[in-house]
CSV table of C-alpha atoms in Angstrom, one decimal:
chain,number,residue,atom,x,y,z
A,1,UNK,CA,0.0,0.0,0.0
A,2,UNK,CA,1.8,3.6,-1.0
A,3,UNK,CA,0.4,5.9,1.9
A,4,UNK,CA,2.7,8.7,0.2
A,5,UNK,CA,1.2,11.7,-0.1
A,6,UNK,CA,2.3,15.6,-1.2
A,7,UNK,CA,1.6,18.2,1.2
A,8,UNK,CA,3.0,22.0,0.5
A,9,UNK,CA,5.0,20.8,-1.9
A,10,UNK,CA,6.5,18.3,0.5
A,11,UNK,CA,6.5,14.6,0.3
A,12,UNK,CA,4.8,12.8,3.2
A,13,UNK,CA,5.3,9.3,4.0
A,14,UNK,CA,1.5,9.3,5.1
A,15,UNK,CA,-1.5,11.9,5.0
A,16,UNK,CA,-2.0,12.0,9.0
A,17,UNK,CA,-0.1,15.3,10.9
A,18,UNK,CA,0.4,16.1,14.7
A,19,UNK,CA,-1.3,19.4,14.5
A,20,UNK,CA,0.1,22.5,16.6
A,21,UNK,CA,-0.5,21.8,20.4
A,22,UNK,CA,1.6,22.1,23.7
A,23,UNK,CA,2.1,17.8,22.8
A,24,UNK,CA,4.5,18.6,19.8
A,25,UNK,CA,6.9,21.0,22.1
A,26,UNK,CA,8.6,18.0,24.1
A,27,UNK,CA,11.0,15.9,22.1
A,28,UNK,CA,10.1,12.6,23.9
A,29,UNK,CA,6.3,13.2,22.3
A,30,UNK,CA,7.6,14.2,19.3
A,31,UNK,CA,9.5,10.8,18.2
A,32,UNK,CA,6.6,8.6,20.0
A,33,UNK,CA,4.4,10.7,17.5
A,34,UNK,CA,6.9,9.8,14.6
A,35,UNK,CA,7.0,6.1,15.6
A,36,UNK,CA,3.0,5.8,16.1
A,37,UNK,CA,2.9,6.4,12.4
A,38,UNK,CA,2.7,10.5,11.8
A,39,UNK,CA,4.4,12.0,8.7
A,40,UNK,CA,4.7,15.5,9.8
A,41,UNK,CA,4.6,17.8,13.4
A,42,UNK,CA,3.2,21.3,13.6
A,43,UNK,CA,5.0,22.8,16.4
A,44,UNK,CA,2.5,25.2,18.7
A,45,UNK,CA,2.0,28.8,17.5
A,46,UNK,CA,4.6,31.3,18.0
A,47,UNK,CA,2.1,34.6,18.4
A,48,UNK,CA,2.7,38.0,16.9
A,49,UNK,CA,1.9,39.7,20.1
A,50,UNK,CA,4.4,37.6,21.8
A,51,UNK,CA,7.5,39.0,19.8
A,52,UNK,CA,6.6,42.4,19.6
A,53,UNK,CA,6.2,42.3,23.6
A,54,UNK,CA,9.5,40.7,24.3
A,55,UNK,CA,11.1,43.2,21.9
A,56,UNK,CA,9.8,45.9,23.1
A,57,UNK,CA,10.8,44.8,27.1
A,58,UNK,CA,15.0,44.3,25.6
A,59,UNK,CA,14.3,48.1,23.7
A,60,UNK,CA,13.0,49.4,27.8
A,61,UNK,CA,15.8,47.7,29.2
A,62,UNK,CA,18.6,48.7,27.2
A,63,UNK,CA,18.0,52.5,26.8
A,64,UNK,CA,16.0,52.9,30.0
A,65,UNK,CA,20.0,54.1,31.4
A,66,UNK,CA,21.4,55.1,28.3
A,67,UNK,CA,21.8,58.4,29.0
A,68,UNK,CA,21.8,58.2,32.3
A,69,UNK,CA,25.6,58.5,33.2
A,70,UNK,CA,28.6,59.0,30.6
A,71,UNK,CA,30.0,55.3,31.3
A,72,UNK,CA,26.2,54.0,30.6
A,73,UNK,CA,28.0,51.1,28.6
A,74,UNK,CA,28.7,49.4,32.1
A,75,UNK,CA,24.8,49.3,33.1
A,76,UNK,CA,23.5,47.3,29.8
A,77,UNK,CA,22.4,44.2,30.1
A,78,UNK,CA,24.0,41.1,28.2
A,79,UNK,CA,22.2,41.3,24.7
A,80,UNK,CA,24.1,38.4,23.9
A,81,UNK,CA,22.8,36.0,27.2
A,82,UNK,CA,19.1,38.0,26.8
A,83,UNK,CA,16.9,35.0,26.6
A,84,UNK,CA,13.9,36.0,24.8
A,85,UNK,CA,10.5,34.0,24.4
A,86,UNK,CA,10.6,33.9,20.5
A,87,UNK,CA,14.2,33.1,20.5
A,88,UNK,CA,13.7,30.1,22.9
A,89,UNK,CA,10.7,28.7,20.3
A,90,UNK,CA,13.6,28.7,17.5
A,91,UNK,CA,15.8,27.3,19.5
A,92,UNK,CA,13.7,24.6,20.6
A,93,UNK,CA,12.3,23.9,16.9
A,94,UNK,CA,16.1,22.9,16.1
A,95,UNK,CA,16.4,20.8,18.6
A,96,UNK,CA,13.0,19.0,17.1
A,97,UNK,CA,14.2,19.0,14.4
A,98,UNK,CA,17.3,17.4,15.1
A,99,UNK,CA,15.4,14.6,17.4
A,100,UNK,CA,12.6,13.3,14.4
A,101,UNK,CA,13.1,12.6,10.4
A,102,UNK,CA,9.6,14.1,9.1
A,103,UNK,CA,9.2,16.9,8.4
A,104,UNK,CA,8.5,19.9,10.9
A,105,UNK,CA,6.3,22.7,10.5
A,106,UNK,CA,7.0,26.1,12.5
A,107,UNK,CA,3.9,27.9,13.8
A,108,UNK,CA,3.5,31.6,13.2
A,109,UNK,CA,-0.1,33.2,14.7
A,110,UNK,CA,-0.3,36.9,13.4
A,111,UNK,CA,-2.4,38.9,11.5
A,112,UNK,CA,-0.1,42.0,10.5
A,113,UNK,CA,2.6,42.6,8.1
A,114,UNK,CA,5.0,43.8,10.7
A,115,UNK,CA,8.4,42.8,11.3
A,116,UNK,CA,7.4,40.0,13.5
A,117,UNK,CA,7.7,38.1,10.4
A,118,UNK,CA,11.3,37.8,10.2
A,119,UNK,CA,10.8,35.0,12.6
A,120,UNK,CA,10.1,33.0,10.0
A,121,UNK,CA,13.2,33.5,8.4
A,122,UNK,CA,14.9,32.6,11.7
A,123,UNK,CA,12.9,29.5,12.2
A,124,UNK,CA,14.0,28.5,8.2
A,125,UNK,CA,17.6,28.9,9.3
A,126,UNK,CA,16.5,26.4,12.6
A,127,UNK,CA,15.6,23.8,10.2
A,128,UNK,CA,11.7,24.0,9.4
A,129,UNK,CA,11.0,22.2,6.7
A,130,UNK,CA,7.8,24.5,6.3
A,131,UNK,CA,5.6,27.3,7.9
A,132,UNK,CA,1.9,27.3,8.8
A,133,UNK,CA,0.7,30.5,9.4
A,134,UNK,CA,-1.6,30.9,11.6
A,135,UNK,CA,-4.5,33.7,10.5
A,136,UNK,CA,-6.1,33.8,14.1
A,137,UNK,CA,-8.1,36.9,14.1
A,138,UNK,CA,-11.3,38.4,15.8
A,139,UNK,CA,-12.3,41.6,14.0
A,140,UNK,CA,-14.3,44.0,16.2
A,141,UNK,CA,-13.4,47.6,14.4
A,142,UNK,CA,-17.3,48.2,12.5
A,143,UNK,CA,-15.0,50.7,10.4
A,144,UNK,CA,-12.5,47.9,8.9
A,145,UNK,CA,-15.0,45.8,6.2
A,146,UNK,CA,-14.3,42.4,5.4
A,147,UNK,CA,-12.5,43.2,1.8
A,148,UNK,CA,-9.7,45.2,4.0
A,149,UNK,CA,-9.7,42.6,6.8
A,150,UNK,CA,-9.2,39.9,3.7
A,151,UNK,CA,-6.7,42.3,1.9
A,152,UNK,CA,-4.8,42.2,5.0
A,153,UNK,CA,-4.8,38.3,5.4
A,154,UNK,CA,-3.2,38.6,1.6
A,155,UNK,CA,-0.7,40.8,3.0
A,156,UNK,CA,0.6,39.0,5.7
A,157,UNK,CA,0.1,36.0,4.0
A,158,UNK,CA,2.7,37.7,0.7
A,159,UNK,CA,5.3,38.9,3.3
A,160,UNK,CA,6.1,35.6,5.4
A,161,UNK,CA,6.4,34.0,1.8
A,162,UNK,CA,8.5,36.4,0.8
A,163,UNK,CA,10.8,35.9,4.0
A,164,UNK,CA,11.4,32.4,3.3
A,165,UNK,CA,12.6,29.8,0.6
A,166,UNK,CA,10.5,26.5,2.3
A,167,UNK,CA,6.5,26.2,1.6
A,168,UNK,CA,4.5,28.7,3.5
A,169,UNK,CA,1.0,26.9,4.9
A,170,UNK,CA,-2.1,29.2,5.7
A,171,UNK,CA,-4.4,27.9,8.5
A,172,UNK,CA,-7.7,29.6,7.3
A,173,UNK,CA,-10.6,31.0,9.8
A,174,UNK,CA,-14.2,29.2,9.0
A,175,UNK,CA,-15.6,33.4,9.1
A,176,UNK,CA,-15.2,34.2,5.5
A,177,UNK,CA,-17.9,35.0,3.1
A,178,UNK,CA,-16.0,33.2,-0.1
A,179,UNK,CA,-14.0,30.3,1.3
A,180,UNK,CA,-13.3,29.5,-2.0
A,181,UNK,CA,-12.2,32.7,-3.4
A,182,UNK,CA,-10.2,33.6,-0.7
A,183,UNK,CA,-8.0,30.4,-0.4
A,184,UNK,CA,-7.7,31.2,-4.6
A,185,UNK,CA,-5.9,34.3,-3.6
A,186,UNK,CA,-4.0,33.2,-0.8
A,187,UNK,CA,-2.5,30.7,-3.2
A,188,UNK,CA,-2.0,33.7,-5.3
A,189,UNK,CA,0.0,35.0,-3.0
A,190,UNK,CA,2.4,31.9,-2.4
A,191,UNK,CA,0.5,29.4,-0.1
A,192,UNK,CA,1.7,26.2,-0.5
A,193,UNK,CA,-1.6,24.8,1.1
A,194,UNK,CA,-4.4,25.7,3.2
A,195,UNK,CA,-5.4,24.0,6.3
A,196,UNK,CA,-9.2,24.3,6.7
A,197,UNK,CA,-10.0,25.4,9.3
A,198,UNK,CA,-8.7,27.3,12.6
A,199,UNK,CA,-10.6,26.5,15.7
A,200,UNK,CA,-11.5,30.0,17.7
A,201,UNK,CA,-11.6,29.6,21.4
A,202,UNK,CA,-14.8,31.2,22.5
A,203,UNK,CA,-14.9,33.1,25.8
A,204,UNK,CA,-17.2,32.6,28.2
A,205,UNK,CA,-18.9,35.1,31.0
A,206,UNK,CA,-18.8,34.5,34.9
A,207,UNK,CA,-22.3,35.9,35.4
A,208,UNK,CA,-21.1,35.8,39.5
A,209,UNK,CA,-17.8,37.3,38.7
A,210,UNK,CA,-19.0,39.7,36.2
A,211,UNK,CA,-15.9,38.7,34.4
A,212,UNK,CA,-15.1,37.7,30.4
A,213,UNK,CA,-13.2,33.7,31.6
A,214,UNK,CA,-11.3,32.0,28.7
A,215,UNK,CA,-12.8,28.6,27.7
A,216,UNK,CA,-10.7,25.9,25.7
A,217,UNK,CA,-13.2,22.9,24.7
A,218,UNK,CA,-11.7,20.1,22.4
A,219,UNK,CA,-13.0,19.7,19.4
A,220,UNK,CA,-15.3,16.7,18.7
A,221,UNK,CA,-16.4,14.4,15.1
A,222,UNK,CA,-19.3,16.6,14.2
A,223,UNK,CA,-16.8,19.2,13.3
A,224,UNK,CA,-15.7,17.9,10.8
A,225,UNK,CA,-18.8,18.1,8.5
A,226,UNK,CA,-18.3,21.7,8.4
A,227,UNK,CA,-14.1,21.2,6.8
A,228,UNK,CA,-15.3,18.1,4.9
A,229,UNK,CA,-17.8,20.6,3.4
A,230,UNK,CA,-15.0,23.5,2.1
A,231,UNK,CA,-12.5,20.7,1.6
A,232,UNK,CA,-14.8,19.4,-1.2
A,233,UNK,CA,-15.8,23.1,-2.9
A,234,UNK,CA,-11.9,24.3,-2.8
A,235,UNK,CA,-10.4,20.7,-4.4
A,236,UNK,CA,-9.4,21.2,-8.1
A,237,UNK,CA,-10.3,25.0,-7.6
A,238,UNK,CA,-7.2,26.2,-5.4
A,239,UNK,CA,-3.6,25.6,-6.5
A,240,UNK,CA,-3.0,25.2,-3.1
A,241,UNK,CA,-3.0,21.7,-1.7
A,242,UNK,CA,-5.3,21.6,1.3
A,243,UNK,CA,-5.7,19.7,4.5
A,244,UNK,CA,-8.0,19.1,7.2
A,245,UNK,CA,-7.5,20.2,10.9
A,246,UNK,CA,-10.6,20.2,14.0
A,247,UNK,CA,-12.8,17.2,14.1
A,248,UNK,CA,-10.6,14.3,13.2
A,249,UNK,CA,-10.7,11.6,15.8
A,250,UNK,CA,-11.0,8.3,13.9
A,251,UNK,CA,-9.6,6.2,10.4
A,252,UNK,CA,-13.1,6.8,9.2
A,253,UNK,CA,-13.0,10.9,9.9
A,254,UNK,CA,-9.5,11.2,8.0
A,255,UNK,CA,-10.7,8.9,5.1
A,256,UNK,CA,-13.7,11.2,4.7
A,257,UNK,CA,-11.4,14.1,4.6
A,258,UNK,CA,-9.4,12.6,2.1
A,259,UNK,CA,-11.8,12.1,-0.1
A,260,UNK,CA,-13.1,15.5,0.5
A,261,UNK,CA,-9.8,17.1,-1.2
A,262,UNK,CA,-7.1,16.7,1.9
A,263,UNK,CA,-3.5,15.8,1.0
A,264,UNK,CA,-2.5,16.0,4.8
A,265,UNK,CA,-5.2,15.5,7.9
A,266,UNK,CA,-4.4,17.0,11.0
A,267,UNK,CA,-5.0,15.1,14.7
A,268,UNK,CA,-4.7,17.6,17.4
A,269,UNK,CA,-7.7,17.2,20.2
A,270,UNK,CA,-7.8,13.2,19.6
A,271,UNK,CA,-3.8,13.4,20.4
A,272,UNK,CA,-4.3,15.5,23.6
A,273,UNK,CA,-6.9,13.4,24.6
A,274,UNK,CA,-5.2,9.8,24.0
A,275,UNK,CA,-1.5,11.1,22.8
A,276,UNK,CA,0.6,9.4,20.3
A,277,UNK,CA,-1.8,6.1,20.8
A,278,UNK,CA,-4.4,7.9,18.6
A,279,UNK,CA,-1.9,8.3,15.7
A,280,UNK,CA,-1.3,4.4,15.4
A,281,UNK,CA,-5.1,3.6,15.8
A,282,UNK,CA,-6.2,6.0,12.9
A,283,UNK,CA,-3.2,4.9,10.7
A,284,UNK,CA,-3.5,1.1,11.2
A,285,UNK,CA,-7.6,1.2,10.9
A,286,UNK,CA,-7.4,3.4,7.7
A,287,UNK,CA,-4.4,1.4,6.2
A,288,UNK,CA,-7.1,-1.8,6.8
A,289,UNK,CA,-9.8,0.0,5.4
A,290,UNK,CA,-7.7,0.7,1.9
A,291,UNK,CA,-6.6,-2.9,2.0
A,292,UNK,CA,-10.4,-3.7,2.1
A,293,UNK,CA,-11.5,-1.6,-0.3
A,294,UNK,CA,-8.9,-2.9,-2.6
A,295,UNK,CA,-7.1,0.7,-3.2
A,296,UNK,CA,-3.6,0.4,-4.4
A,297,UNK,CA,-2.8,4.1,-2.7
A,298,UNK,CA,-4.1,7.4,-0.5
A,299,UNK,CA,-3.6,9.3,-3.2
A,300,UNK,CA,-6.6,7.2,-5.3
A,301,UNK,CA,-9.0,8.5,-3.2
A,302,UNK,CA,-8.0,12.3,-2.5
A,303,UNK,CA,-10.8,14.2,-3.9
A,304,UNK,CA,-12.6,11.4,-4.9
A,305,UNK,CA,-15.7,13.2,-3.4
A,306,UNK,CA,-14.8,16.1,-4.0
A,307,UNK,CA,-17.7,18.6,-5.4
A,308,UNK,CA,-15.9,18.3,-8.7
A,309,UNK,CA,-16.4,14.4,-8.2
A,310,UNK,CA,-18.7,12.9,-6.2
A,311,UNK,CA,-22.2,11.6,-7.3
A,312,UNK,CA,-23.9,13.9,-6.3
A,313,UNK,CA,-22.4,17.2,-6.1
A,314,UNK,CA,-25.8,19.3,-5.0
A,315,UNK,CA,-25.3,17.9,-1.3
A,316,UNK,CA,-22.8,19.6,-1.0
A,317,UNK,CA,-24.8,23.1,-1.8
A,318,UNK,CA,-28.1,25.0,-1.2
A,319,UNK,CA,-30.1,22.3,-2.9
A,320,UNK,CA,-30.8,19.3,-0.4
A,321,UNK,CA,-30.9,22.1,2.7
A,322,UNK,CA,-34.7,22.0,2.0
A,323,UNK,CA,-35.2,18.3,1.7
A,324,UNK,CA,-32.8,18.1,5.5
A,325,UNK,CA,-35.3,20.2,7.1
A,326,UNK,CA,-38.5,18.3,6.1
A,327,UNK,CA,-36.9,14.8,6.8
A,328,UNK,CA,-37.0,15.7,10.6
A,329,UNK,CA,-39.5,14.1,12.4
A,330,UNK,CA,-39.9,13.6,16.1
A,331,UNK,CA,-37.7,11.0,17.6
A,332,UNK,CA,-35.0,11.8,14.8
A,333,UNK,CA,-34.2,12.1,10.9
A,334,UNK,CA,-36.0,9.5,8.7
């Protein structure tokens, strides 16, 4: 069975990835995740607002006495021992790097062209063999419409592939009002792939408190319908390949999003839940179930049910929403 599969322009030895999560940050993790059968790691996000902030604490502390004393030299601190946040990430990422043979994926979160995104640059010259960039964004301003917010995404997106030589990935939100059109762009711009789609953390409110309390739920199957959905209108429309991330917890929810239009699935919450152990059941279950259905590759069925493909490509649209909502009865769907 040839599990091979090309993601961003790299070859995988298999379509399932350790998605971003605290998990992929210890090297132990990391090569049980490569021996339970997982052809790439996604290192956690490195955020935007977490370089700027450690930058701008070095700028205080180095000419907070500059001009303090004539011999101000003698109070700077050691640039060259200042352990910052952002550096550490890099750091670490090498030493991934160094510890696992697949591939590994730096994390960028940010939603600005600023020059934050050097980092990517410095995580290239650590050894990633690609970035996903995380567009992570909540936009409150009623005076920014969604053709600048999206003009921004391009921008961002356009700068961090300019920074770098290795395939730039861009982990889209589920809020936009053209999926479609704006993964188009975003390969326009120089995404390798985009990973459908980002899971936002919802806040909730301490009603006792009276206070906003952050509020991190794992994700569960029936999310998936919603990427399996996308994956199926962007396959053979984006030059980007594409892959799946937020609902897959089983052999049978990967399949589907191969066959949807994914070249790589992603397995974060399943790993968090079970670790590396839910890498090796997916991968052995689904390699059974192409063994069984007599397919001589993955690569056979990616986008096989695709809206370009399948049967029935109307399900996928406006057409059968009607027909859903009459086939409820009480007690459940006939």
């Amino acid at each position: 069975m040839d599990t091979s599969v090309t993601y961003a322009g790299l070859e995988l030895r298999g379509p399932i990835v350790a998605g971003a999560s605290p998990l992929t940050h210890d090297i132990d993790t990391a090569r049980r995740l490569e021996e339970a059968g997982a052809a790439a790691i996604v290192m956690h996000s490195l955020f935007e607002e977490q370089i700027e902030r450690d930058e701008l604490a070095l700028h205080y502390h180095v000419e907070a006495t500059a001009h303090s004393h004539p011999e101000a030299d003698s109070y700077l601190p050691d640039v060259g021992g200042y352990r910052l946040g952002p550096d550490a990430y890099v750091e670490q990422l090498g030493r991934l790097k160094r510890a696992v043979s697949i591939p590994v994926f730096g994390s960028l979160n940010g939603i600005s062209a600023g020059g934050w995104i050097r980092y990517a640059a410095h995580m290239e010259q650590a050894g990633a063999d690609a970035i996903e960039l995380n567009l992570y964004d909540v936009p409150t301003d009623p005076d920014e419409s969604g053709a600048e917010v999206e003009a921004r995404y391009v921008d961002t997106v356009r700068a961090v592939v300019d920074a770098v030589s290795i395939p730039v990935a861009v982990k889209l939100s589920p809020f936009l009002s053209a999926p479609v059109h704006m993964a188009a762009r975003l390969a326009d711009a120089g995404a390798a792939a985009i990973v459908v789609f980002n899971r936002f953390y919802q806040p909730d409110i301490d009603i006792e408190a009276l206070d906003v309390t952050p509020a991190l739920t794992l994700s569960s199957p029936d999310e998936l319908r919603l990427r399996l959905r996308w994956l199926a209108a962007m396959y053979g429309r984006v030059s980007a390949s594409l892959a799946a991330t937020g609902g897959v917890h089983s052999a049978a929810g990967a399949i589907k999003a191969l066959m949807a239009g994914a070249s790589a699935v992603q397995m974060t919450s399943a790993i968090l839940r079970a670790g590396p152990a839910a890498v090796a059941a997916v991968v052995a279950e689904m390699l059974a179930w192409l063994e069984e259905h007599e397919y001589e590759s993955v690569r056979q069925m990616i986008g096989s049910m695709s809206l370009q493909r399948c049967p029935d490509p109307e399900a996928f649209e406006r057409a059968n929403y009607m027909q859903v909502l009459q086939s409820w009865k009480h007690g459940g769907v006939v």
